[in-house]
PDB file of C-alpha atoms and ligand atoms in Angstrom:
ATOM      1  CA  UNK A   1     -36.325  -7.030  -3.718  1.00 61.00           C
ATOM      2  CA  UNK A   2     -35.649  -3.602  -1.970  1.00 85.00           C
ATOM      3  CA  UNK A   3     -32.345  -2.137  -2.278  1.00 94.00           C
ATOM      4  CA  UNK A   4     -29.713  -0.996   0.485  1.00 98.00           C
ATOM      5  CA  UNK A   5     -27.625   1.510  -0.315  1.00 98.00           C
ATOM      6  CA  UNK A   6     -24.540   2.373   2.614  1.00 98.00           C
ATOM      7  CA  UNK A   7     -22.018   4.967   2.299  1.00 98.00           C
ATOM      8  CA  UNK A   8     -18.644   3.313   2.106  1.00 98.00           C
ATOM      9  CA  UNK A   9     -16.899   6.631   3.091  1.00 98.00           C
ATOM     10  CA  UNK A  10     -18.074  10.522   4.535  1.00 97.00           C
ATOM     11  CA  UNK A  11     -18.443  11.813   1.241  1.00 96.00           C
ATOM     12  CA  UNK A  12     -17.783   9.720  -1.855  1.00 98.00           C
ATOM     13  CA  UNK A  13     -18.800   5.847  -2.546  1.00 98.00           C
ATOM     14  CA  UNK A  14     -22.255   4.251  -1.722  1.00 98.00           C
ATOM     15  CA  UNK A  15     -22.475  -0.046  -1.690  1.00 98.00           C
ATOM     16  CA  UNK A  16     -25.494  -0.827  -3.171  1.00 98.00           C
ATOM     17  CA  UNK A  17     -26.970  -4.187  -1.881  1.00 98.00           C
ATOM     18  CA  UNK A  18     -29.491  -6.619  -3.058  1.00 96.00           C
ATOM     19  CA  UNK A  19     -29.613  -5.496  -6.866  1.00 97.00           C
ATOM     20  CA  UNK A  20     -28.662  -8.350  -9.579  1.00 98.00           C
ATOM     21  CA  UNK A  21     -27.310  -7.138 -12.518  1.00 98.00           C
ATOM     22  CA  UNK A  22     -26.859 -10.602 -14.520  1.00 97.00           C
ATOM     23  CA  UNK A  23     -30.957 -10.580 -14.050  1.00 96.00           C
ATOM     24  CA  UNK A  24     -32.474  -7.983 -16.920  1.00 96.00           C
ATOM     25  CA  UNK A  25     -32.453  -4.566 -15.222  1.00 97.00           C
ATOM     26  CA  UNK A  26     -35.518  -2.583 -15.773  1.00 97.00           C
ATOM     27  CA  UNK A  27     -36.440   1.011 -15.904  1.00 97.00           C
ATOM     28  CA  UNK A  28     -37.662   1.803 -12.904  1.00 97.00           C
ATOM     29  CA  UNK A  29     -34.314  -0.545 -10.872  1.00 97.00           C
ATOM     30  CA  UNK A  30     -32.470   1.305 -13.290  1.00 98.00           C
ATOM     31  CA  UNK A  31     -33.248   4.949 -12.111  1.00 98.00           C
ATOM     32  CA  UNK A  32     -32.784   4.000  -8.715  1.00 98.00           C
ATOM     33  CA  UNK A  33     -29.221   2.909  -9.071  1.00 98.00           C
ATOM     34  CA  UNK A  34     -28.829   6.026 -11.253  1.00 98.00           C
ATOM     35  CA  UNK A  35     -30.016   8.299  -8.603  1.00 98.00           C
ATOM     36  CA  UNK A  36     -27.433   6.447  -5.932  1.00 98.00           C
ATOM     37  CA  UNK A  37     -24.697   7.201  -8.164  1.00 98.00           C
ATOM     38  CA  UNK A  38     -25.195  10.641  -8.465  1.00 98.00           C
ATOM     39  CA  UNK A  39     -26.549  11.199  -4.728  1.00 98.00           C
ATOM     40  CA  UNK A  40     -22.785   9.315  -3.740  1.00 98.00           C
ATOM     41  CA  UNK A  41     -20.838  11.452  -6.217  1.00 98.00           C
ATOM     42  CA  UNK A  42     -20.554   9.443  -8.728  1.00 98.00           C
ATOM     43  CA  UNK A  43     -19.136   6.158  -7.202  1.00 99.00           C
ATOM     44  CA  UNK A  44     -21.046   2.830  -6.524  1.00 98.00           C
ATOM     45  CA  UNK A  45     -19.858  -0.567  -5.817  1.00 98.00           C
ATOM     46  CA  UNK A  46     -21.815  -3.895  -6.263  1.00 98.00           C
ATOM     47  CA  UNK A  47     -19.909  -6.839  -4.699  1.00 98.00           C
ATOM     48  CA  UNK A  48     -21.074 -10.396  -5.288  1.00 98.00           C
ATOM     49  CA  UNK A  49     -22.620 -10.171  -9.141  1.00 98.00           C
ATOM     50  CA  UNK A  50     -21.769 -12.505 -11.662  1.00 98.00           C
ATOM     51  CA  UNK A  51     -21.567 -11.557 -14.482  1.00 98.00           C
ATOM     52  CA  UNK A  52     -20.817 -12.708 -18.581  1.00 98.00           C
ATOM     53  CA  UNK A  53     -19.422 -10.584 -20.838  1.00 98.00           C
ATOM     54  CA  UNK A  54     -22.729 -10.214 -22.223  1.00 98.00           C
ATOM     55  CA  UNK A  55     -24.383  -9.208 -19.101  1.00 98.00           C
ATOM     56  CA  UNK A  56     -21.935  -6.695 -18.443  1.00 98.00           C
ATOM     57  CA  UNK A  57     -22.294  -4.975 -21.862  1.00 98.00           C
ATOM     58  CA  UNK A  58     -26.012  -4.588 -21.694  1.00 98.00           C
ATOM     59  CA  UNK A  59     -26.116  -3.047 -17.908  1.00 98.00           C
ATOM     60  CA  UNK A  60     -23.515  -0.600 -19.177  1.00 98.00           C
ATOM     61  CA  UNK A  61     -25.523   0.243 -22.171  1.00 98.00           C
ATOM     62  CA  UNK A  62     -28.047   1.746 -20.166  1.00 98.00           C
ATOM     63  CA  UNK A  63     -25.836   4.668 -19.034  1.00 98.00           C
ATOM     64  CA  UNK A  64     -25.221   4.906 -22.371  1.00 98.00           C
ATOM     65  CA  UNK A  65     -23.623   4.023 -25.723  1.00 98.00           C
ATOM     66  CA  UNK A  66     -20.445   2.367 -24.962  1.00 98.00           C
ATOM     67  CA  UNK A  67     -16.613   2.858 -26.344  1.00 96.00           C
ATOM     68  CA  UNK A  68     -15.678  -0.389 -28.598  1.00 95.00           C
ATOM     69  CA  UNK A  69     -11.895  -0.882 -29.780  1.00 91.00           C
ATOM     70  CA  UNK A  70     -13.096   0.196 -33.431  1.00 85.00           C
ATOM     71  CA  UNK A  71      -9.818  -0.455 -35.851  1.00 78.00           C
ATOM     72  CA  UNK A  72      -7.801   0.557 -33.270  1.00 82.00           C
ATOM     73  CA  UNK A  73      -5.190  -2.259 -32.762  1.00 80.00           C
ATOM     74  CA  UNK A  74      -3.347  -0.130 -29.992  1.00 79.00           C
ATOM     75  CA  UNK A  75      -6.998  -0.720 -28.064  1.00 85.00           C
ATOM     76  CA  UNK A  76      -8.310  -3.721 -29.354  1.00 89.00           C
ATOM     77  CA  UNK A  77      -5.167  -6.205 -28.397  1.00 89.00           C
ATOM     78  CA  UNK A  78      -6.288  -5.569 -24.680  1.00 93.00           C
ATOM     79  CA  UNK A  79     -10.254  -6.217 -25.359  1.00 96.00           C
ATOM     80  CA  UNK A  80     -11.607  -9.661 -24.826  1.00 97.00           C
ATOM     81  CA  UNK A  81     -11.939 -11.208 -27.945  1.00 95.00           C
ATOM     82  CA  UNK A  82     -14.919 -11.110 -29.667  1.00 96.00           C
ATOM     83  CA  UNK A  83     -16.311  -8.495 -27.088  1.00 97.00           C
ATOM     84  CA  UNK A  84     -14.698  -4.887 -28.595  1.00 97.00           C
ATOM     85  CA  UNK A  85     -16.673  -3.099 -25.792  1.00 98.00           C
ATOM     86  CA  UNK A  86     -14.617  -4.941 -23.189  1.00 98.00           C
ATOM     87  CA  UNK A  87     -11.076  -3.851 -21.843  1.00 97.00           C
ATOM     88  CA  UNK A  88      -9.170  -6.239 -20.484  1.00 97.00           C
ATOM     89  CA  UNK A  89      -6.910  -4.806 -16.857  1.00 97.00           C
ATOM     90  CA  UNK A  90      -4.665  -7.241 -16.419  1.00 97.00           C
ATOM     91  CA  UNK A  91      -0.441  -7.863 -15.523  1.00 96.00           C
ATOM     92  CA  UNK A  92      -1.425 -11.696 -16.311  1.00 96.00           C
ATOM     93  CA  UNK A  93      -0.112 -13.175 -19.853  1.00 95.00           C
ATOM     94  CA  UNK A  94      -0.960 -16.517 -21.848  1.00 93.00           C
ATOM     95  CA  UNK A  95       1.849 -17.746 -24.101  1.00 93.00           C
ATOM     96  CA  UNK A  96       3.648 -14.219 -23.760  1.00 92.00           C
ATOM     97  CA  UNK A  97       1.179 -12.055 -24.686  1.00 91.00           C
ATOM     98  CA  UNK A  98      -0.681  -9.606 -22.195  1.00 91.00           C
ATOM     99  CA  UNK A  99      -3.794 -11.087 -21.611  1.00 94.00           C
ATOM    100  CA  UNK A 100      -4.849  -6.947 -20.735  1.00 94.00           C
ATOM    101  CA  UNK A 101      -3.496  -3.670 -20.582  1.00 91.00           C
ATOM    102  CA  UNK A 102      -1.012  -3.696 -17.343  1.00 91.00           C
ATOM    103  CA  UNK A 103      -0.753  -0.740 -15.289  1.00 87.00           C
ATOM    104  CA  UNK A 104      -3.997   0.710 -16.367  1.00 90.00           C
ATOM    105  CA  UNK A 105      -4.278   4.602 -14.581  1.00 93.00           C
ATOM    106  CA  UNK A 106      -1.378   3.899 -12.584  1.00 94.00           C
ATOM    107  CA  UNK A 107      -1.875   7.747 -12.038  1.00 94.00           C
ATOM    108  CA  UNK A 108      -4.236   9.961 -10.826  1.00 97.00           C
ATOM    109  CA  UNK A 109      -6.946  10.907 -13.796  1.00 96.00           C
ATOM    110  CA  UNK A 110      -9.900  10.675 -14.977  1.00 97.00           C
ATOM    111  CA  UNK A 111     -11.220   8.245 -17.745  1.00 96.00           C
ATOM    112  CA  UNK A 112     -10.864  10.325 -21.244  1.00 93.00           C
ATOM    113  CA  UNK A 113     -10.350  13.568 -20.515  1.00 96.00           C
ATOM    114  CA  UNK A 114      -8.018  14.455 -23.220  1.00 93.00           C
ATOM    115  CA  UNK A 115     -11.194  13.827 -25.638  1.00 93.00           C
ATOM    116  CA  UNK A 116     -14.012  16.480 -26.609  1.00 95.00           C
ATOM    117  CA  UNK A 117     -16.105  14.372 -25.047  1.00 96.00           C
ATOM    118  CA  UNK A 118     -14.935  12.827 -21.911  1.00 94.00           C
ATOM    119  CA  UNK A 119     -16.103   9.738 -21.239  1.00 96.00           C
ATOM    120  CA  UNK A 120     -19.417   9.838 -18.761  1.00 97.00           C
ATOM    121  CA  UNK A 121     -18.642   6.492 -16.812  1.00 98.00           C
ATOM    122  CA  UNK A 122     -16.878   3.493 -16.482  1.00 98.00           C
ATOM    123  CA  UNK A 123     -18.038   0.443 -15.104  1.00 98.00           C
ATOM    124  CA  UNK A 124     -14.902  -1.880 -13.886  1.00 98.00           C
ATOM    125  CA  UNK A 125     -15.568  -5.716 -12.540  1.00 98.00           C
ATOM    126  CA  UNK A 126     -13.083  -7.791 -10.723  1.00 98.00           C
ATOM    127  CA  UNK A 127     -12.700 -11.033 -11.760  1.00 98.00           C
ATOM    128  CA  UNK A 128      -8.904 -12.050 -10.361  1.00 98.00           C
ATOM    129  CA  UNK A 129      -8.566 -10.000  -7.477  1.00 98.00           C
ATOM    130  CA  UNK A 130      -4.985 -10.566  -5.433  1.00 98.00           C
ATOM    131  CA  UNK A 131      -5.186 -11.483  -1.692  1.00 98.00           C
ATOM    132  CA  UNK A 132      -3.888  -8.009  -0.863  1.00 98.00           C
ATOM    133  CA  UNK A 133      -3.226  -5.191  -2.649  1.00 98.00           C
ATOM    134  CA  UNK A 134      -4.029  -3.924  -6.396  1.00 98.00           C
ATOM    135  CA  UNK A 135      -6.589  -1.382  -4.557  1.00 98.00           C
ATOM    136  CA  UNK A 136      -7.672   1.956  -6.165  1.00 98.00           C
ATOM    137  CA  UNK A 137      -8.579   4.697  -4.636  1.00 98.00           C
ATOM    138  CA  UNK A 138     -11.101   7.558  -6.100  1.00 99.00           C
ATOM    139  CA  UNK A 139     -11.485  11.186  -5.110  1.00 98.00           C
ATOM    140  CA  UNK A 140     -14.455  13.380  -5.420  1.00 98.00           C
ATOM    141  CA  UNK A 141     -14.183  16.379  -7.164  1.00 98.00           C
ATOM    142  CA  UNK A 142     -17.483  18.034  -5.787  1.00 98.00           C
ATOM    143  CA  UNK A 143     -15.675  18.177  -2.769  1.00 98.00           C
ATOM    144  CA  UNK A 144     -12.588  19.340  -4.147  1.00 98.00           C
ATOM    145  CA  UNK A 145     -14.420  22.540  -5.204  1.00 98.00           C
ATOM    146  CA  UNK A 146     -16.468  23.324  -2.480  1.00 98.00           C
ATOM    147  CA  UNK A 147     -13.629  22.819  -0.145  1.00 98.00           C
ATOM    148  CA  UNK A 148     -11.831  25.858  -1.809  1.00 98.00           C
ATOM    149  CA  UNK A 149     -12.266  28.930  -0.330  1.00 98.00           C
ATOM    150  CA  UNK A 150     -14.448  31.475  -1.955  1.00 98.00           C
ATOM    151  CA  UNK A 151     -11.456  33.609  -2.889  1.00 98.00           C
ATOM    152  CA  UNK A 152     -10.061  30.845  -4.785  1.00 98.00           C
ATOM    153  CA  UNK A 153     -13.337  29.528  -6.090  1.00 98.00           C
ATOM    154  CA  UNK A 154     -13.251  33.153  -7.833  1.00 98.00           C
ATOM    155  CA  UNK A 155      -9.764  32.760  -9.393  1.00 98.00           C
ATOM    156  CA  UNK A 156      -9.964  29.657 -10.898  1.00 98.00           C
ATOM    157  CA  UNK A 157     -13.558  29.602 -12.076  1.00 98.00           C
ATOM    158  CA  UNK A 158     -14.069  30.908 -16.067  1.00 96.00           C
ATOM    159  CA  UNK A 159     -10.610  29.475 -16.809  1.00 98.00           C
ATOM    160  CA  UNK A 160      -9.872  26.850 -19.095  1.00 98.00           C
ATOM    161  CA  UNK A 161      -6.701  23.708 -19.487  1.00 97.00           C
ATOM    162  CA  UNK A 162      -5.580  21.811 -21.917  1.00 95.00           C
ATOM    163  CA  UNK A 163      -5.854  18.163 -21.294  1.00 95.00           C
ATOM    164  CA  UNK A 164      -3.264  16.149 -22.728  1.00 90.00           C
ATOM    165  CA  UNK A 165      -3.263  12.240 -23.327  1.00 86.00           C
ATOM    166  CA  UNK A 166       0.415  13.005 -23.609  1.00 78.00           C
ATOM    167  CA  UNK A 167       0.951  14.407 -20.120  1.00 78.00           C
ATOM    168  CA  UNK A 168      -0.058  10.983 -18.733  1.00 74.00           C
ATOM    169  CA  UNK A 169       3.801  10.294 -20.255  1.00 56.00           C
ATOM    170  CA  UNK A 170       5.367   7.637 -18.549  1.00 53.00           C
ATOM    171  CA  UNK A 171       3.508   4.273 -19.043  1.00 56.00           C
ATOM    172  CA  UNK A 172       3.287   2.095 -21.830  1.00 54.00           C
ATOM    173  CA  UNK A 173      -0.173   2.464 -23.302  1.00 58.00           C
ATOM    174  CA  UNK A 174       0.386   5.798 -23.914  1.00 57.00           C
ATOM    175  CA  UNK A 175       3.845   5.331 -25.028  1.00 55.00           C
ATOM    176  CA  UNK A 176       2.196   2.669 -27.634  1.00 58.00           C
ATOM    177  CA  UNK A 177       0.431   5.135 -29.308  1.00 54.00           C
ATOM    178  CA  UNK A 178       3.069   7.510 -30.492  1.00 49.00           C
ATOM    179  CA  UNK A 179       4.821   4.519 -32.742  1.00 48.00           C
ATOM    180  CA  UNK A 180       1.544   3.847 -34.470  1.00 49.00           C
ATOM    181  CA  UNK A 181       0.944   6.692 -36.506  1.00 46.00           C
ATOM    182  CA  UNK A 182      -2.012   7.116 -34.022  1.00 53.00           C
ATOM    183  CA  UNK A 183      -0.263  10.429 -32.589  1.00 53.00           C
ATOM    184  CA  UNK A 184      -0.880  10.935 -29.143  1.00 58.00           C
ATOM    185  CA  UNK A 185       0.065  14.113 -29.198  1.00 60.00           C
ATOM    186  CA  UNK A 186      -3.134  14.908 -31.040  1.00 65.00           C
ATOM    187  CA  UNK A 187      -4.981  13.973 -28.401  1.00 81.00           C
ATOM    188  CA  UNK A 188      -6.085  16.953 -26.435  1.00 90.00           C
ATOM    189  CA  UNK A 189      -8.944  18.658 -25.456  1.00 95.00           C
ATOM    190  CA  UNK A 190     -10.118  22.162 -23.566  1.00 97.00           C
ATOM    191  CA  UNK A 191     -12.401  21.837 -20.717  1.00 98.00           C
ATOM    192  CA  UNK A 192     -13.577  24.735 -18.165  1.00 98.00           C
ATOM    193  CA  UNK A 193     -11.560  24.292 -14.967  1.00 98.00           C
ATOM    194  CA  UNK A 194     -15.053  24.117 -13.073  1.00 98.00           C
ATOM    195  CA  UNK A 195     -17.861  22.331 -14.206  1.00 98.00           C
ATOM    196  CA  UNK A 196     -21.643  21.763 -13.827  1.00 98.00           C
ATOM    197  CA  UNK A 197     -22.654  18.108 -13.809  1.00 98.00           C
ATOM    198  CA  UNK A 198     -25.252  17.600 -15.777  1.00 97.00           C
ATOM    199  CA  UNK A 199     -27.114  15.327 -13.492  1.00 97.00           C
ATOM    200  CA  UNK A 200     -26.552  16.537 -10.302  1.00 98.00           C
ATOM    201  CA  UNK A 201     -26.477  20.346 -11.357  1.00 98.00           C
ATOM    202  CA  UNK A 202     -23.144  20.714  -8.859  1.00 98.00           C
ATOM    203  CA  UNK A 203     -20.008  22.469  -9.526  1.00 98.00           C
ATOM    204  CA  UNK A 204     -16.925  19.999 -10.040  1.00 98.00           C
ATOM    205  CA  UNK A 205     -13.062  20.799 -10.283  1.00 98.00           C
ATOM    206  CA  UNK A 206     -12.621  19.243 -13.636  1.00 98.00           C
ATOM    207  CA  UNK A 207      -8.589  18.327 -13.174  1.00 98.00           C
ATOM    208  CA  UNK A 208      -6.917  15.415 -13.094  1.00 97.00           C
ATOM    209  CA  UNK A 209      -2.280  15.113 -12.452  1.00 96.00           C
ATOM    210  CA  UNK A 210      -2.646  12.593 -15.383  1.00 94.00           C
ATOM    211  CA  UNK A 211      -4.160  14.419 -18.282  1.00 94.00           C
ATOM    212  CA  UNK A 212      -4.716  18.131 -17.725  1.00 96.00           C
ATOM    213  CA  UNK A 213      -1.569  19.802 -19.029  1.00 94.00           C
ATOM    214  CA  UNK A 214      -1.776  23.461 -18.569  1.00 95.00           C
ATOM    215  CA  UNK A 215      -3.854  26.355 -18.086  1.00 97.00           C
ATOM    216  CA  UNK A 216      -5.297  28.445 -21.020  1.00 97.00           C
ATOM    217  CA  UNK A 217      -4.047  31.728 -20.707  1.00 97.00           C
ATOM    218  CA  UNK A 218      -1.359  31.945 -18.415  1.00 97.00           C
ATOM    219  CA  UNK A 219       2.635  31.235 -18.686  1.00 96.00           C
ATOM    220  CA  UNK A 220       3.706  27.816 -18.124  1.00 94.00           C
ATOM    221  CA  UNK A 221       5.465  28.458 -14.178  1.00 96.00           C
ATOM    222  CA  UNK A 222       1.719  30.187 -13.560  1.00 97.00           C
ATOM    223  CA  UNK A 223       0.155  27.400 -14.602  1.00 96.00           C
ATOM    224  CA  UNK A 224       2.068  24.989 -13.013  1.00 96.00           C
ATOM    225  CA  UNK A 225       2.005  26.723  -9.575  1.00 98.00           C
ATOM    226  CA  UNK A 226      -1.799  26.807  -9.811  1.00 98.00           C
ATOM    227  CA  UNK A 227      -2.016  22.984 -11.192  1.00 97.00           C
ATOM    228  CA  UNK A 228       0.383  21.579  -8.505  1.00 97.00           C
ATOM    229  CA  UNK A 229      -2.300  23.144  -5.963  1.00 98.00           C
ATOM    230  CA  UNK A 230      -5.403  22.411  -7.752  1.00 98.00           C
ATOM    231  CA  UNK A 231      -4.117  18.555  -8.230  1.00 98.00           C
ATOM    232  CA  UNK A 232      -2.696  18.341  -4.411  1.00 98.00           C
ATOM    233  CA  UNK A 233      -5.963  19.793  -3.373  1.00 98.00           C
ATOM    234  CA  UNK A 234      -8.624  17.281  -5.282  1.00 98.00           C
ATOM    235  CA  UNK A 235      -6.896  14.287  -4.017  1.00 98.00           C
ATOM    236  CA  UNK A 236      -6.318  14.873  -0.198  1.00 98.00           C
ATOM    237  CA  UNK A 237      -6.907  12.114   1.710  1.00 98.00           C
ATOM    238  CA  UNK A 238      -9.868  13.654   3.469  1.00 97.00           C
ATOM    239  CA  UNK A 239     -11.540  13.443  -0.192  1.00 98.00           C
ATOM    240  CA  UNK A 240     -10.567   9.966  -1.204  1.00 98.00           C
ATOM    241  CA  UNK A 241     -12.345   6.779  -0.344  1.00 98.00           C
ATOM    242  CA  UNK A 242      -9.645   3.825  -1.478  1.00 98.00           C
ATOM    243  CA  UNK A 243     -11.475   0.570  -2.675  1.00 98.00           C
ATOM    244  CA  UNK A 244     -10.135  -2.733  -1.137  1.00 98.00           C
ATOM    245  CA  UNK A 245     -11.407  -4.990  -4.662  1.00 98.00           C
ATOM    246  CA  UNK A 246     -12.920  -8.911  -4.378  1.00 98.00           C
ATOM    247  CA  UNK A 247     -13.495 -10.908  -6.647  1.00 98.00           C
ATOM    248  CA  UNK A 248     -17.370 -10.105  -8.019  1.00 98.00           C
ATOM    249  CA  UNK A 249     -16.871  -6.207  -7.418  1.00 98.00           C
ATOM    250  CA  UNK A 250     -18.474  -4.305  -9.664  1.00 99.00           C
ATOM    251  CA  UNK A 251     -17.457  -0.703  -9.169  1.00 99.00           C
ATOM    252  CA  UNK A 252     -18.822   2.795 -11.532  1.00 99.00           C
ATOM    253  CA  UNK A 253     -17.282   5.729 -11.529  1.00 98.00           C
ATOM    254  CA  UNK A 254     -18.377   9.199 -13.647  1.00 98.00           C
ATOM    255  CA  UNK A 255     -15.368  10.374 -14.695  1.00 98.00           C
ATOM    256  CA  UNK A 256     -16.907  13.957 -14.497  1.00 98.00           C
ATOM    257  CA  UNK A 257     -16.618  14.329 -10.961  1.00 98.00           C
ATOM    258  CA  UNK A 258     -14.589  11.825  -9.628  1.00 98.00           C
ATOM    259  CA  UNK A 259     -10.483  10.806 -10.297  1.00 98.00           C
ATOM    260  CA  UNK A 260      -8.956   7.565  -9.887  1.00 98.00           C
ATOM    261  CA  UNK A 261      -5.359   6.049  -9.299  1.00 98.00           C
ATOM    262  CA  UNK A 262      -5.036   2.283  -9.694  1.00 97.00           C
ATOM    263  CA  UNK A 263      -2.020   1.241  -6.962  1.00 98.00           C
ATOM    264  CA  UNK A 264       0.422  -1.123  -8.765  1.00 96.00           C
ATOM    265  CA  UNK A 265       1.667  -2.748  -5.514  1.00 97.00           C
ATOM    266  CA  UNK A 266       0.110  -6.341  -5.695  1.00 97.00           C
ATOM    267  CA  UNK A 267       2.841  -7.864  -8.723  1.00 94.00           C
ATOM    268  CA  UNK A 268       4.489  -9.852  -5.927  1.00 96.00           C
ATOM    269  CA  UNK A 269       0.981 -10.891  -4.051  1.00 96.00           C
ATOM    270  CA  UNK A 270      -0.700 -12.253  -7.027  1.00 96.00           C
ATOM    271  CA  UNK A 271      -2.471 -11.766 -10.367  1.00 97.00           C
ATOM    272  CA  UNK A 272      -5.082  -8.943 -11.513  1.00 98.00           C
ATOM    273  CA  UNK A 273      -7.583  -9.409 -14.203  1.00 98.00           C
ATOM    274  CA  UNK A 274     -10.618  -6.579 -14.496  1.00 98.00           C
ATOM    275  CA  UNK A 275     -13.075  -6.369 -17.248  1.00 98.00           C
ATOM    276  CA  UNK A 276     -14.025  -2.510 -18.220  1.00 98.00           C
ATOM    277  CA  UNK A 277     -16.517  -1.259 -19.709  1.00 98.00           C
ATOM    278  CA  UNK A 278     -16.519   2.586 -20.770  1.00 98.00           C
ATOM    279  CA  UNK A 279     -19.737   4.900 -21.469  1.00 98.00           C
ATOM    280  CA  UNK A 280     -18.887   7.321 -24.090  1.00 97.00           C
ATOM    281  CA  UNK A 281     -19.419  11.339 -23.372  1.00 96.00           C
ATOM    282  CA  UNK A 282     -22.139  13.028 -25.508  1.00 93.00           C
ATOM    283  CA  UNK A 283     -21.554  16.458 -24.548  1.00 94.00           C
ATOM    284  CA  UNK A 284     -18.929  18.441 -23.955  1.00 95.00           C
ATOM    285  CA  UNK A 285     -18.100  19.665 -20.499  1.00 95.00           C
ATOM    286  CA  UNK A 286     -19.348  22.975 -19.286  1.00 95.00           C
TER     287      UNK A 286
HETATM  288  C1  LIG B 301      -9.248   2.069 -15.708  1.00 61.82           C
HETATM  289  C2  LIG B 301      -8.398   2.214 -14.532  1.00 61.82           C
HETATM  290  C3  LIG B 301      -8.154   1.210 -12.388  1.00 61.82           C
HETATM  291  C4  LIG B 301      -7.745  -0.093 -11.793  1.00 61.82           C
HETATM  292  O1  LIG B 301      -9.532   0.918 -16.085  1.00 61.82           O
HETATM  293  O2  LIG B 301      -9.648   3.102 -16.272  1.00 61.82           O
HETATM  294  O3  LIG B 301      -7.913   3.288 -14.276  1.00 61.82           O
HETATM  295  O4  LIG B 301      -7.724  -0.149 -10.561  1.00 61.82           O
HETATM  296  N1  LIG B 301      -8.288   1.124 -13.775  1.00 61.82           N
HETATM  297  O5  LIG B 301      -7.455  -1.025 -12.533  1.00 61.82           O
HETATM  298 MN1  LIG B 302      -8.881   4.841 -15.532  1.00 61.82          MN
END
């Protein structure tokens, strides 16, 4: 079967249809979804699959080797039992206990950026999707550099931040860390401000209001006054395509040149429950 693939917005997000990912995906299927997710900036969506557990673990093991919860008890009480490769997004609860992390990237960020490694992609399927609401939107940070102007392409290009798991601050995950001996303040990484992907061979704004704390090099109001544009800038609404989720969605992002903010509006609609799967990063960014 021949695949479609549409747009879903002018620059970022293409719908891929006719591929079935519960069916064995093989090489050559493979690099053609690839190449759509890099030709859409890193964004696909594939509605209608139906997927196991097991199915979704071994499509996302082709992008490659996947993040598991380890030891980590902070990470593992939200993975699906049994499955350590699969995060649980979920405000539902069974008997008291959260049946997934609640509030996941209730922020805009990126997945992982506070590691050495950040991770490549993540590949997030609806299960329990609320009648309205619960949407997340994604910006593309191609665009967000090649809609600065030249002038300011110059000035921010060679410099480095900090990014912070930290910064991300408010909500509970990250708050959950700090009383575990597992100090989040520890986790932070440098990154170059601009980036080359390694796929697509384009220049990305690597930032992301969530995790990137401050700029190497300059005093914290300089930093800040930069940031506060750089972060405004990446995730105008002329660069954002917001995903309306159903039930079946599978959507992928690469978390090296796209951002993403989960909306937390639906609590009063109805109940969210997402199964994630996260590729790890094998290089650092440059
Ligand atoms: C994530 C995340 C978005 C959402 O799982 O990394 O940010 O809409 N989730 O649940
Ligand atoms: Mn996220």
């Amino acid at each position: 079967m021949s695949l479609v693939i549409q747009s879903v917005s002018p620059h970022i997000g293409a719908e891929v249809i006719g591929a079935d990912l519960a069916q064995p995906v093989g090489d050559n299927l493979f690099r053609q979804l690839h190449q759509a997710w890099v030709d859409a900036d890193g964004l696909l969506v594939i509605r209608d699959q139906r997927l196991t557990p097991e199915q979704q673990i071994s499509f996302s093991r082709q992008f490659g080797e996947l993040a598991s919860a380890g030891d980590n008890p902070v990470i593992q009480k939200y993975t699906l039992p049994g499955y350590p490769e699969i995060f649980r997004v979920s405000n539902k609860k069974q008997d008291g206990e959260p049946l997934g992390r609640e509030d996941a990237g209730t922020y805009w960020h990126s997945d992982g950026t506070w590691q050495t490694f950040p991770s490549k992609a993540s590949l997030l399927y609806g299960i329990e999707i609320p009648r309205v609401g619960g949407n997340t939107m994604f910006a593309d940070l191609y665009q967000a550099w090649e809609t600065l102007t030249p002038t300011m392409q110059h000035m921010v290009e060679g410099l480095k931040a900090v990014h912070a798991m930290a910064n991300a601050g408010g909500t509970s995950f990250e708050r959950e860390f700090t009383g575990k001996g597992d100090v989040v303040a520890a986790k932070t990484a440098i990154h170059p401000l601009v980036i080359t992907h390694p796929d697509s061979g384009r220049k990305a704004l690597f930032v992301n209001r969530g995790y990137t704390a401050r700029i190497v090099g300059l005093s914290r109001p300089e930093s800040d006054a930069l940031l506060g544009f750089l972060f405004d800038h990446s995730t105008a609404p002329e660069l954002v395509y917001r995903h309306t989720w159903r039930s079946r969605d599978l959507v992928i992002w690469d978390n090296r040149c796209t951002a993403h903010y989960a909306i937390p509006d639906y609590k009063a609609i109805g109940d969210r429950y997402l199964h994630r799967t996260s590729v790890k990063g094998d290089r650092p960014m440059q």
